[in-house]
Coordinates of C-alpha atoms in Angstrom, one line a residue:
M1 CA 41.5 -60.3 -56.9
K2 CA 40.5 -58.3 -59.9
K3 CA 41.1 -55.0 -57.9
N4 CA 45.0 -56.5 -57.5
T5 CA 45.1 -57.1 -61.4
F6 CA 44.0 -53.6 -62.0
Y7 CA 46.7 -52.3 -59.7
L8 CA 49.1 -54.8 -61.0
H9 CA 48.5 -53.6 -64.4
F10 CA 48.8 -50.2 -63.8
L11 CA 51.9 -50.4 -62.3
V12 CA 53.2 -51.6 -65.6
V13 CA 51.8 -48.3 -67.3
L14 CA 53.7 -46.4 -65.2
A15 CA 57.1 -48.2 -65.3
V16 CA 57.3 -47.4 -69.0
L17 CA 56.8 -44.0 -68.5
S18 CA 59.7 -41.7 -69.5
A19 CA 59.0 -38.9 -67.5
G20 CA 55.8 -38.4 -64.9
C21 CA 54.4 -36.1 -62.2
L22 CA 52.2 -38.0 -59.8
I23 CA 52.2 -38.3 -55.9
I24 CA 49.4 -39.0 -53.1
L25 CA 49.6 -38.9 -49.0
G26 CA 48.9 -40.8 -46.5
C27 CA 50.0 -43.5 -44.2
S28 CA 50.6 -46.7 -46.0
I29 CA 47.7 -47.2 -48.0
I30 CA 46.2 -44.1 -48.6
L31 CA 42.7 -43.7 -48.4
G32 CA 40.3 -40.3 -48.7
C33 CA 37.0 -39.3 -48.1
S34 CA 34.9 -41.7 -50.0
I35 CA 33.2 -40.7 -53.3
D36 CA 29.6 -41.4 -53.9
N37 CA 29.8 -42.5 -57.4
K38 CA 25.7 -42.3 -57.5
L39 CA 25.6 -38.4 -57.2
D40 CA 25.3 -37.7 -61.1
S41 CA 24.0 -34.1 -60.1
Y42 CA 25.8 -31.1 -61.4
E43 CA 26.8 -27.7 -59.7
K44 CA 28.3 -24.5 -60.9
I45 CA 31.6 -23.2 -59.2
S46 CA 33.5 -20.2 -59.8
V47 CA 37.5 -21.2 -60.0
N48 CA 39.8 -17.8 -59.0
L49 CA 43.1 -17.9 -60.8
P50 CA 46.2 -16.2 -59.3
V51 CA 46.6 -12.7 -59.1
W52 CA 50.0 -11.5 -61.7
P53 CA 52.5 -10.5 -60.8
P54 CA 52.8 -12.9 -57.7
F55 CA 53.0 -11.7 -54.1
E56 CA 53.2 -7.8 -55.5
E57 CA 51.7 -6.6 -52.2
A58 CA 53.9 -8.7 -50.2
I59 CA 57.0 -7.5 -51.8
Q60 CA 56.0 -3.8 -51.5
S61 CA 54.8 -3.8 -48.1
Q62 CA 58.3 -5.2 -47.1
A63 CA 60.1 -2.4 -49.1
E64 CA 62.3 -1.7 -46.1
T65 CA 63.4 -5.3 -45.5
W66 CA 64.7 -6.2 -48.9
P67 CA 64.3 -5.1 -52.7
C68 CA 60.9 -4.2 -53.4
Q69 CA 60.4 -4.0 -56.9
S70 CA 59.1 -6.4 -58.5
T71 CA 60.8 -8.3 -61.4
Y72 CA 58.0 -10.8 -62.4
P73 CA 57.3 -10.8 -66.3
E74 CA 54.3 -9.5 -67.9
L75 CA 51.8 -11.8 -68.5
A76 CA 50.8 -12.7 -72.1
K77 CA 48.2 -15.6 -71.3
W78 CA 47.0 -18.4 -69.0
I79 CA 47.3 -22.1 -70.4
I80 CA 44.4 -23.7 -68.4
R81 CA 43.4 -27.3 -68.4
I82 CA 40.8 -28.9 -67.0
R83 CA 40.9 -32.8 -66.4
G84 CA 38.7 -35.3 -65.2
E85 CA 36.7 -38.4 -65.9
E86 CA 35.8 -38.4 -69.9
L87 CA 37.0 -34.5 -69.4
D88 CA 40.4 -32.9 -71.0
K89 CA 39.9 -29.6 -71.6
K90 CA 42.6 -27.3 -72.3
M91 CA 42.1 -23.3 -73.0
E92 CA 43.8 -20.0 -73.6
V93 CA 42.9 -17.2 -71.2
S94 CA 44.4 -14.1 -72.5
A95 CA 45.8 -10.9 -71.2
D96 CA 45.1 -8.8 -74.4
G97 CA 41.9 -6.8 -75.1
L98 CA 41.6 -6.1 -71.2
D99 CA 37.8 -5.2 -70.3
G100 CA 38.5 -4.2 -66.7
S101 CA 36.3 -6.8 -65.6
E102 CA 36.9 -9.0 -62.6
S103 CA 35.7 -12.1 -63.3
N104 CA 34.8 -14.3 -67.0
T105 CA 32.5 -17.1 -67.3
V106 CA 34.3 -19.5 -69.6
G107 CA 32.3 -22.8 -71.4
L108 CA 34.1 -25.4 -71.4
N109 CA 33.9 -25.5 -75.0
E110 CA 35.2 -22.6 -75.6
N111 CA 39.2 -22.2 -76.4
T112 CA 39.9 -18.7 -75.3
C113 CA 38.5 -15.7 -73.5
D114 CA 39.9 -11.9 -72.3
I115 CA 40.6 -11.4 -68.8
S116 CA 41.7 -7.9 -66.8
T117 CA 45.2 -8.3 -64.6
T118 CA 43.0 -7.6 -61.5
P119 CA 42.1 -10.9 -59.5
F120 CA 39.7 -12.7 -61.7
S121 CA 37.7 -16.1 -62.0
I122 CA 36.1 -18.5 -64.6
S123 CA 32.5 -20.5 -64.2
L124 CA 32.6 -24.0 -64.6
E125 CA 29.6 -26.6 -64.5
V126 CA 31.3 -29.7 -62.6
A127 CA 29.6 -33.1 -62.0
K128 CA 29.2 -33.0 -58.4
N129 CA 31.9 -34.1 -55.8
K130 CA 33.7 -36.3 -58.9
P131 CA 37.5 -35.6 -59.0
L132 CA 38.8 -32.7 -61.3
S133 CA 41.8 -31.2 -61.7
I134 CA 42.5 -27.5 -62.9
T135 CA 46.0 -26.2 -63.6
A136 CA 46.8 -22.7 -65.0
T137 CA 50.3 -22.4 -66.5
P138 CA 51.4 -18.6 -66.7
I139 CA 53.3 -17.9 -70.7
T140 CA 54.9 -14.5 -69.8
L141 CA 56.8 -12.4 -72.4
N142 CA 60.9 -11.8 -71.9
K143 CA 62.5 -8.7 -72.7
N144 CA 62.6 -9.0 -76.3
N145 CA 58.8 -9.6 -76.3
Q146 CA 58.5 -13.0 -77.1
L147 CA 56.2 -15.6 -75.3
V148 CA 57.9 -17.8 -72.5
E149 CA 56.8 -20.8 -70.5
F150 CA 58.8 -20.6 -67.6
F151 CA 56.7 -20.7 -64.5
K152 CA 55.4 -24.3 -62.9
C153 CA 51.8 -24.2 -63.2
A154 CA 49.4 -23.4 -60.5
G155 CA 46.5 -26.1 -59.6
A156 CA 43.5 -26.9 -57.6
I157 CA 41.6 -29.9 -57.2
Y158 CA 37.6 -30.2 -57.0
P159 CA 36.5 -31.2 -54.7
Q160 CA 39.4 -30.8 -52.0
N161 CA 39.6 -27.1 -52.7
Y162 CA 36.4 -26.4 -52.8
E163 CA 34.3 -24.0 -50.3
V164 CA 30.6 -23.0 -50.5
V165 CA 30.6 -19.5 -50.3
K166 CA 27.2 -17.5 -49.4
N167 CA 26.2 -13.4 -49.6
K168 CA 23.6 -12.5 -47.4
G169 CA 22.0 -15.7 -47.5
K170 CA 22.4 -16.1 -51.5
F171 CA 24.8 -17.8 -53.6
W172 CA 27.2 -15.5 -55.4
Q173 CA 26.1 -15.2 -58.9
G174 CA 24.2 -18.8 -58.7
H175 CA 27.3 -20.5 -58.0
K176 CA 27.3 -22.6 -55.1
G177 CA 31.1 -22.2 -54.1
N178 CA 34.7 -21.0 -54.9
V179 CA 37.8 -23.3 -55.7
Q180 CA 40.9 -21.2 -55.2
M181 CA 43.8 -21.6 -57.5
S182 CA 47.2 -21.6 -55.8
W183 CA 51.0 -22.1 -56.5
E184 CA 51.8 -24.8 -53.9
N185 CA 49.0 -27.0 -55.2
G186 CA 49.9 -26.7 -58.6
F187 CA 52.3 -29.9 -57.9
S188 CA 49.2 -32.1 -56.9
A189 CA 46.7 -30.7 -59.5
Q190 CA 49.6 -31.7 -62.2
L191 CA 49.8 -35.2 -60.2
M192 CA 46.1 -35.9 -61.0
Q193 CA 46.2 -35.0 -64.4
T194 CA 48.9 -37.1 -65.3
L195 CA 47.3 -40.2 -63.2
Y196 CA 44.6 -39.6 -65.6
D197 CA 46.4 -39.3 -68.6
L198 CA 48.1 -42.3 -67.9
A199 CA 45.1 -44.6 -67.5
G200 CA 43.6 -42.9 -70.4
Q201 CA 46.6 -44.6 -72.4
S202 CA 46.2 -47.8 -70.9
G203 CA 42.4 -47.9 -72.0
Y204 CA 41.1 -49.0 -68.5
D205 CA 37.5 -48.8 -67.6
E206 CA 36.7 -45.1 -66.4
E207 CA 34.8 -45.9 -63.5
K208 CA 37.9 -47.9 -62.1
V209 CA 40.0 -45.2 -62.8
Q210 CA 37.6 -42.3 -61.1
D211 CA 37.5 -44.7 -58.1
F212 CA 41.1 -45.5 -58.0
I213 CA 42.0 -41.5 -58.1
A214 CA 38.9 -40.6 -55.6
R215 CA 40.3 -43.1 -52.9
Y216 CA 43.4 -41.2 -52.2
N217 CA 43.6 -38.3 -49.8
W218 CA 44.6 -35.3 -52.0
K219 CA 43.8 -32.7 -49.4
K220 CA 46.1 -34.2 -46.9
M221 CA 48.9 -34.5 -49.2
Q222 CA 48.2 -30.9 -50.2
Q223 CA 48.4 -29.9 -46.4
Y224 CA 51.5 -31.8 -46.1
I225 CA 53.5 -29.9 -49.0
Q226 CA 52.0 -26.6 -47.6
A227 CA 53.2 -27.6 -44.1
Q228 CA 56.8 -28.2 -45.2
I229 CA 57.0 -24.9 -47.4
D230 CA 55.8 -22.5 -44.3
S231 CA 58.0 -24.1 -41.9
F232 CA 60.7 -23.0 -43.5
E233 CA 60.9 -19.6 -42.4
D234 CA 60.3 -20.6 -39.1
N235 CA 63.3 -22.9 -39.1
M236 CA 65.4 -20.0 -40.5
Q237 CA 64.6 -17.7 -38.3
A238 CA 65.4 -19.8 -35.4
E239 CA 68.6 -20.8 -36.8
M240 CA 69.7 -16.9 -37.2
N241 CA 68.7 -16.5 -33.9
M242 CA 70.5 -18.9 -32.7
Q243 CA 73.6 -17.6 -34.4
T244 CA 73.3 -14.5 -33.2
N245 CA 72.9 -15.6 -29.5
E246 CA 75.8 -17.8 -29.8
N247 CA 78.0 -15.3 -32.5
T248 CA 78.6 -18.3 -34.4
Q249 CA 78.4 -19.1 -38.4
A250 CA 75.7 -21.3 -40.1
T251 CA 77.0 -24.8 -40.7
S252 CA 73.3 -26.2 -42.0
L253 CA 70.8 -24.0 -43.0
P254 CA 67.0 -25.4 -43.6
M255 CA 66.4 -26.2 -47.1
F256 CA 63.5 -24.4 -48.8
Y257 CA 61.0 -27.4 -49.8
N258 CA 59.6 -27.5 -53.5
P259 CA 57.9 -30.2 -54.4
W260 CA 58.8 -29.9 -58.2
L261 CA 62.5 -31.6 -57.1
L262 CA 61.0 -34.9 -56.3
D263 CA 61.4 -38.1 -58.3
M264 CA 58.4 -38.7 -59.9
Q265 CA 59.2 -42.0 -61.2
T266 CA 59.5 -43.4 -57.6
V267 CA 56.5 -42.0 -56.7
L268 CA 54.5 -43.1 -59.5
E269 CA 55.6 -46.5 -59.0
K270 CA 54.4 -46.2 -55.0
I271 CA 51.3 -45.3 -56.2
A272 CA 50.2 -48.1 -58.4
M273 CA 51.7 -50.2 -55.9
Q274 CA 49.2 -48.5 -53.1
G275 CA 52.8 -48.5 -51.0
F276 CA 52.6 -44.3 -50.6
T277 CA 54.0 -43.0 -47.5
A278 CA 55.0 -39.8 -46.7
T279 CA 58.3 -40.5 -46.9
A280 CA 58.2 -40.2 -50.5
L281 CA 57.8 -36.8 -50.2
N282 CA 61.3 -36.0 -48.3
L283 CA 63.8 -34.2 -50.4
K284 CA 66.5 -36.5 -49.2
N285 CA 68.1 -36.4 -52.7
S286 CA 68.3 -32.3 -52.4
F287 CA 70.5 -29.6 -51.5
Q288 CA 70.6 -25.9 -51.4
I289 CA 73.6 -23.3 -52.7
S290 CA 74.3 -19.5 -51.9
L291 CA 73.5 -17.6 -55.3
E292 CA 76.3 -15.0 -54.3
D293 CA 78.7 -18.2 -54.0
K294 CA 78.1 -19.0 -57.7
I295 CA 77.0 -15.7 -59.7
D296 CA 78.6 -12.9 -59.8
C297 CA 76.5 -10.2 -58.8
E298 CA 75.5 -8.0 -55.6
S299 CA 73.1 -9.1 -53.2
S300 CA 70.6 -6.4 -53.9
E301 CA 70.9 -7.8 -57.5
L302 CA 69.6 -11.5 -57.1
I303 CA 66.3 -10.4 -57.4
A304 CA 67.0 -10.6 -61.3
V305 CA 67.3 -14.5 -60.3
M306 CA 63.9 -16.4 -60.7
S307 CA 62.7 -19.7 -59.8
S308 CA 60.1 -21.7 -62.1
F309 CA 58.0 -22.3 -58.3
V310 CA 57.1 -19.4 -57.6
P311 CA 56.7 -19.6 -53.8
E312 CA 61.0 -19.9 -53.7
N313 CA 60.9 -16.6 -55.0
Q314 CA 60.4 -15.1 -52.1
I315 CA 63.2 -16.9 -50.1
I316 CA 65.5 -15.7 -53.1
Q317 CA 65.0 -12.3 -52.5
R318 CA 65.5 -12.8 -48.6
Y319 CA 67.9 -14.9 -48.0
G320 CA 69.6 -15.7 -51.8
I321 CA 69.3 -19.2 -51.3
I322 CA 67.7 -21.8 -53.9
S323 CA 67.2 -25.7 -53.3
L324 CA 68.6 -28.1 -56.1
A325 CA 67.8 -31.8 -56.8
K326 CA 71.0 -34.2 -57.0
D327 CA 72.1 -34.8 -60.7
K328 CA 69.0 -33.1 -62.1
A329 CA 69.3 -29.8 -64.1
S330 CA 67.2 -27.5 -62.4
L331 CA 66.6 -24.0 -64.7
F332 CA 66.3 -20.5 -63.3
S333 CA 65.5 -17.3 -65.2
L334 CA 68.0 -14.6 -64.9
D335 CA 67.1 -11.3 -65.8
N336 CA 63.9 -12.0 -67.6
L337 CA 66.0 -12.9 -70.8
Y338 CA 68.4 -16.0 -69.9
G339 CA 68.4 -19.1 -68.1
V340 CA 70.7 -20.6 -65.8
I341 CA 70.9 -24.1 -65.4
F342 CA 72.6 -25.5 -62.2
T343 CA 73.3 -28.9 -61.8
G344 CA 75.2 -31.1 -59.5
T345 CA 75.7 -33.5 -56.4
S346 CA 76.3 -31.0 -53.6
A347 CA 76.7 -27.5 -53.0
K348 CA 80.4 -27.6 -53.5
N349 CA 79.9 -29.7 -56.5
V350 CA 77.8 -27.6 -58.8
S351 CA 77.9 -26.9 -62.6
I352 CA 76.4 -23.7 -64.3
E353 CA 75.4 -23.1 -67.9
Y354 CA 73.8 -20.0 -69.5
V355 CA 71.2 -20.5 -72.0
F356 CA 68.1 -18.1 -73.6
L357 CA 64.9 -19.0 -71.7
P358 CA 62.9 -21.4 -73.6
I359 CA 60.3 -20.0 -76.1
F360 CA 56.7 -20.9 -75.7
I361 CA 55.3 -23.1 -78.6
N362 CA 51.6 -24.2 -78.7
D363 CA 51.4 -27.8 -79.5
E364 CA 47.9 -27.9 -80.1
K365 CA 46.6 -28.5 -83.7

């Protein structure tokens, strides 16, 4: 009875939320791997941040297929947030003063550190097997050399994205394993952080919140999102082959899956009531448009249009299409200086507004 009361109260907190980002996946009530709360030991882990610019090698390797130049803006810094039980740390990882190293050790009490543009990692000491979310948001420079916060975060969840790594029988630099951050997992990592934030605002007991979070199958949810993203290419190729064989034009092309288009408020309420199912991850209120039909530019120039969800940019470069949520404004970058806001209910009913890209403002006191 006490447990049900906790979930009911938690729902009230979610209901008054003006905006949220949180989901979990399962069958009907989501129960993930059990976490032994008695394990209070700590371990060192290495967290690998994404390479910037994203997919650079993939773009260059396909130079004969589509435009190969990367239009990703210059990276100024990462805003990293680490959120767990009784833990909420933010740090800035600056791209200035590069020292050429491939990894840096970052203490949780430090606010900044220097990085290089090569693959790098940060070292953390974490409570063993207790849920921890890590997000990394890139802050880039526009053509006027101004700081811009445009791209969605990359992310990872410990221990779900944790892998033990051994090198010739010895742990690398004392670390027992690696956590690899990805753009696809940024959504789930942000969701966990929001759940921690809402629980903290409600003043509930940390142990109850930890138990609540630990019981969800975050890994399965991540796998579902990844599978939806991966399936787009197969579905698109199958549709194009069918058109070629039957000499017909497409009437309904598959839509690229962008998890950031989900109705967050609905998902939050389902989680709080333990009624979350995989259907809550369906983009039923979304549609796609062709950029050539909406923006006055040649196909070769569409590479200048960028999505805030990094994996979608490969789709834009190949097919010139973007995914949108119905009745929801979606911001895209144009030529690393302007923003294009698409709002509509269908591919035939879309309005377009041009603005300057939002400048990054550090709200840390």
